[in-house]
Short mmCIF file of N, CA and C in Angstrom, two decimals:
data_model
loop_
_atom_site.label_atom_id
_atom_site.label_comp_id
_atom_site.label_asym_id
_atom_site.label_seq_id
_atom_site.Cartn_x
_atom_site.Cartn_y
_atom_site.Cartn_z
N MET A 1 14.62 9.87 -17.03
CA MET A 1 16.07 10.14 -17.17
C MET A 1 16.73 9.90 -16.16
N LYS A 2 17.97 9.32 -15.99
CA LYS A 2 18.89 9.02 -14.99
C LYS A 2 19.54 10.46 -14.55
N ILE A 3 19.34 10.83 -13.31
CA ILE A 3 20.00 12.02 -12.69
C ILE A 3 20.95 11.77 -11.54
N ILE A 4 21.70 12.58 -11.14
CA ILE A 4 22.21 12.40 -9.72
C ILE A 4 21.62 13.36 -8.69
N VAL A 5 20.69 12.88 -7.62
CA VAL A 5 20.33 14.01 -6.61
C VAL A 5 20.89 13.88 -5.29
N ASN A 6 21.63 14.84 -4.98
CA ASN A 6 22.32 14.64 -3.47
C ASN A 6 23.12 13.55 -3.53
N ALA A 7 24.12 13.16 -4.45
CA ALA A 7 24.83 12.14 -4.60
C ALA A 7 24.37 10.93 -4.80
N GLU A 8 23.08 10.67 -5.09
CA GLU A 8 22.26 9.35 -5.19
C GLU A 8 21.73 9.44 -6.67
N PRO A 9 21.72 8.46 -7.43
CA PRO A 9 21.17 8.30 -8.55
C PRO A 9 19.91 8.01 -8.46
N ARG A 10 19.10 8.70 -9.24
CA ARG A 10 17.64 8.72 -9.26
C ARG A 10 16.95 8.59 -10.73
N GLU A 11 15.98 8.30 -11.03
CA GLU A 11 15.21 8.22 -12.07
C GLU A 11 14.23 9.25 -12.10
N VAL A 12 14.01 10.09 -13.07
CA VAL A 12 13.08 11.10 -13.06
C VAL A 12 12.25 11.17 -14.46
N ALA A 13 10.99 11.63 -14.44
CA ALA A 13 10.35 11.89 -15.87
C ALA A 13 10.29 13.21 -16.34
N GLY A 14 10.39 14.24 -15.29
CA GLY A 14 10.12 15.48 -15.41
C GLY A 14 11.56 16.08 -16.46
N LYS A 15 11.22 17.03 -17.38
CA LYS A 15 12.05 17.53 -18.06
C LYS A 15 12.64 18.84 -17.65
N THR A 16 12.00 19.30 -16.77
CA THR A 16 12.68 20.40 -16.22
C THR A 16 12.87 20.59 -14.82
N LEU A 17 13.93 21.40 -14.36
CA LEU A 17 14.19 21.25 -12.88
C LEU A 17 12.97 21.34 -11.73
N ALA A 18 11.74 22.36 -12.46
CA ALA A 18 10.53 22.57 -11.23
C ALA A 18 9.91 21.08 -11.38
N ASP A 19 9.71 20.28 -12.72
CA ASP A 19 9.09 19.18 -12.62
C ASP A 19 9.64 18.09 -11.63
N ALA A 20 11.16 18.04 -11.84
CA ALA A 20 12.13 16.97 -11.16
C ALA A 20 11.83 17.22 -9.53
N LEU A 21 11.90 18.64 -9.30
CA LEU A 21 11.52 18.87 -7.91
C LEU A 21 10.22 18.52 -7.31
N THR A 22 9.38 18.67 -7.87
CA THR A 22 8.09 18.39 -7.61
C THR A 22 7.87 16.70 -7.60
N GLU A 23 8.32 15.94 -8.46
CA GLU A 23 8.46 14.80 -8.64
C GLU A 23 9.22 14.08 -7.52
N LEU A 24 10.11 14.63 -7.23
CA LEU A 24 11.15 14.17 -5.99
C LEU A 24 10.57 14.80 -4.67
N GLU A 25 9.57 15.16 -4.59
CA GLU A 25 8.85 15.65 -3.31
C GLU A 25 9.35 16.86 -2.71
N PHE A 26 10.28 17.80 -3.34
CA PHE A 26 11.16 18.83 -2.85
C PHE A 26 10.08 20.19 -3.00
N THR A 27 9.16 20.45 -2.19
CA THR A 27 8.11 21.06 -2.64
C THR A 27 8.15 22.34 -1.62
N SER A 28 8.98 22.32 -0.56
CA SER A 28 9.32 23.44 0.32
C SER A 28 9.53 24.71 -0.57
N PRO A 29 8.84 25.91 -0.08
CA PRO A 29 9.43 27.27 -1.04
C PRO A 29 10.90 27.63 -0.25
N ALA A 30 11.40 26.68 0.96
CA ALA A 30 12.64 27.18 1.38
C ALA A 30 13.56 26.20 1.16
N ILE A 31 13.73 25.74 -0.16
CA ILE A 31 14.86 25.06 -0.65
C ILE A 31 15.85 25.91 -1.66
N ALA A 32 17.04 25.55 -1.97
CA ALA A 32 17.88 25.81 -2.95
C ALA A 32 18.39 24.72 -3.74
N ALA A 33 18.41 25.05 -5.06
CA ALA A 33 19.06 24.19 -6.10
C ALA A 33 20.20 24.42 -6.84
N ALA A 34 21.31 23.45 -7.01
CA ALA A 34 22.20 23.75 -7.94
C ALA A 34 22.33 22.49 -9.14
N LEU A 35 22.56 22.94 -9.84
CA LEU A 35 22.29 22.01 -11.18
C LEU A 35 24.00 21.98 -11.66
N ASN A 36 24.49 20.90 -11.65
CA ASN A 36 25.97 20.65 -12.34
C ASN A 36 26.95 22.08 -11.53
N GLY A 37 26.66 22.08 -10.36
CA GLY A 37 27.50 22.99 -9.45
C GLY A 37 27.22 24.46 -9.92
N ASN A 38 26.24 24.69 -10.37
CA ASN A 38 25.61 26.31 -10.73
C ASN A 38 24.19 26.40 -9.98
N PHE A 39 24.12 27.47 -8.95
CA PHE A 39 23.06 27.66 -8.45
C PHE A 39 22.05 28.29 -9.41
N VAL A 40 20.96 27.66 -9.10
CA VAL A 40 19.73 28.19 -10.10
C VAL A 40 18.71 29.02 -9.15
N PRO A 41 18.43 30.21 -9.50
CA PRO A 41 17.64 30.83 -9.01
C PRO A 41 16.07 30.39 -9.03
N ARG A 42 15.22 30.48 -7.98
CA ARG A 42 13.94 29.91 -8.19
C ARG A 42 13.19 30.23 -9.12
N GLU A 43 13.13 31.49 -9.50
CA GLU A 43 12.31 31.91 -10.93
C GLU A 43 12.82 31.30 -12.10
N ASP A 44 13.76 30.84 -12.22
CA ASP A 44 14.18 29.86 -13.24
C ASP A 44 14.05 28.49 -13.43
N TYR A 45 13.41 27.69 -12.23
CA TYR A 45 13.31 26.26 -12.09
C TYR A 45 12.19 25.84 -13.23
N THR A 46 11.46 26.63 -13.70
CA THR A 46 10.40 25.96 -14.68
C THR A 46 10.97 26.01 -16.27
N GLU A 47 11.93 26.90 -16.21
CA GLU A 47 12.61 26.93 -17.61
C GLU A 47 14.07 26.48 -17.48
N THR A 48 14.59 25.75 -16.62
CA THR A 48 15.84 25.14 -16.58
C THR A 48 15.64 23.56 -17.15
N PRO A 49 16.17 23.22 -18.12
CA PRO A 49 16.05 21.77 -18.68
C PRO A 49 17.03 20.74 -17.86
N LEU A 50 16.59 19.63 -17.75
CA LEU A 50 17.45 18.46 -17.44
C LEU A 50 17.87 17.54 -18.31
N SER A 51 18.91 17.33 -18.20
CA SER A 51 19.59 16.36 -19.17
C SER A 51 20.12 15.14 -18.62
N GLU A 52 20.05 13.83 -19.17
CA GLU A 52 20.85 12.75 -18.47
C GLU A 52 21.86 12.77 -18.08
N GLY A 53 22.08 12.62 -16.73
CA GLY A 53 23.46 12.51 -16.03
C GLY A 53 23.75 13.56 -15.28
N ASP A 54 22.81 14.65 -15.47
CA ASP A 54 22.86 15.88 -14.70
C ASP A 54 23.18 15.63 -13.20
N LYS A 55 23.74 16.45 -12.30
CA LYS A 55 23.83 16.37 -10.93
C LYS A 55 23.13 17.32 -10.32
N LEU A 56 22.12 17.06 -9.51
CA LEU A 56 21.47 18.10 -8.85
C LEU A 56 21.65 18.05 -7.56
N GLU A 57 21.73 19.25 -6.91
CA GLU A 57 22.13 19.17 -5.16
C GLU A 57 20.81 20.08 -4.66
N VAL A 58 20.18 19.80 -3.77
CA VAL A 58 18.98 20.23 -3.36
C VAL A 58 19.38 20.58 -1.75
N LEU A 59 19.24 21.80 -1.38
CA LEU A 59 19.26 22.02 0.18
C LEU A 59 18.09 22.27 0.86
N ALA A 60 17.53 22.07 2.03
CA ALA A 60 16.34 22.22 2.52
C ALA A 60 16.87 22.60 4.00
N PRO A 61 16.07 23.13 4.62
CA PRO A 61 16.04 23.54 6.26
C PRO A 61 15.73 22.29 6.76
N MET A 62 16.73 22.10 7.81
CA MET A 62 16.14 20.86 8.88
C MET A 62 15.51 21.18 9.87
N GLN A 63 14.62 20.51 10.51
CA GLN A 63 13.95 20.64 11.81
C GLN A 63 14.78 20.23 12.85
N GLY A 64 14.63 20.56 14.19
CA GLY A 64 15.13 19.94 15.11
C GLY A 64 16.18 21.09 15.74
N GLY A 65 16.74 20.66 16.82
CA GLY A 65 17.51 21.40 17.71
C GLY A 65 18.65 20.93 18.27
#
């Protein structure tokens, strides 16, 4: 299905937020996710379904100085 990830259109096969994050290689335990503008707690990732056209924002810490 097509979703928007960090303002970029992406195609994902996963049906849940957890599946999509793994597929998109967001595997760090230090990420935060918002689906359609709503923060999703980490413990809800496996139970949060995705739908065509959803907007996913993923924030991850950056390395560097």
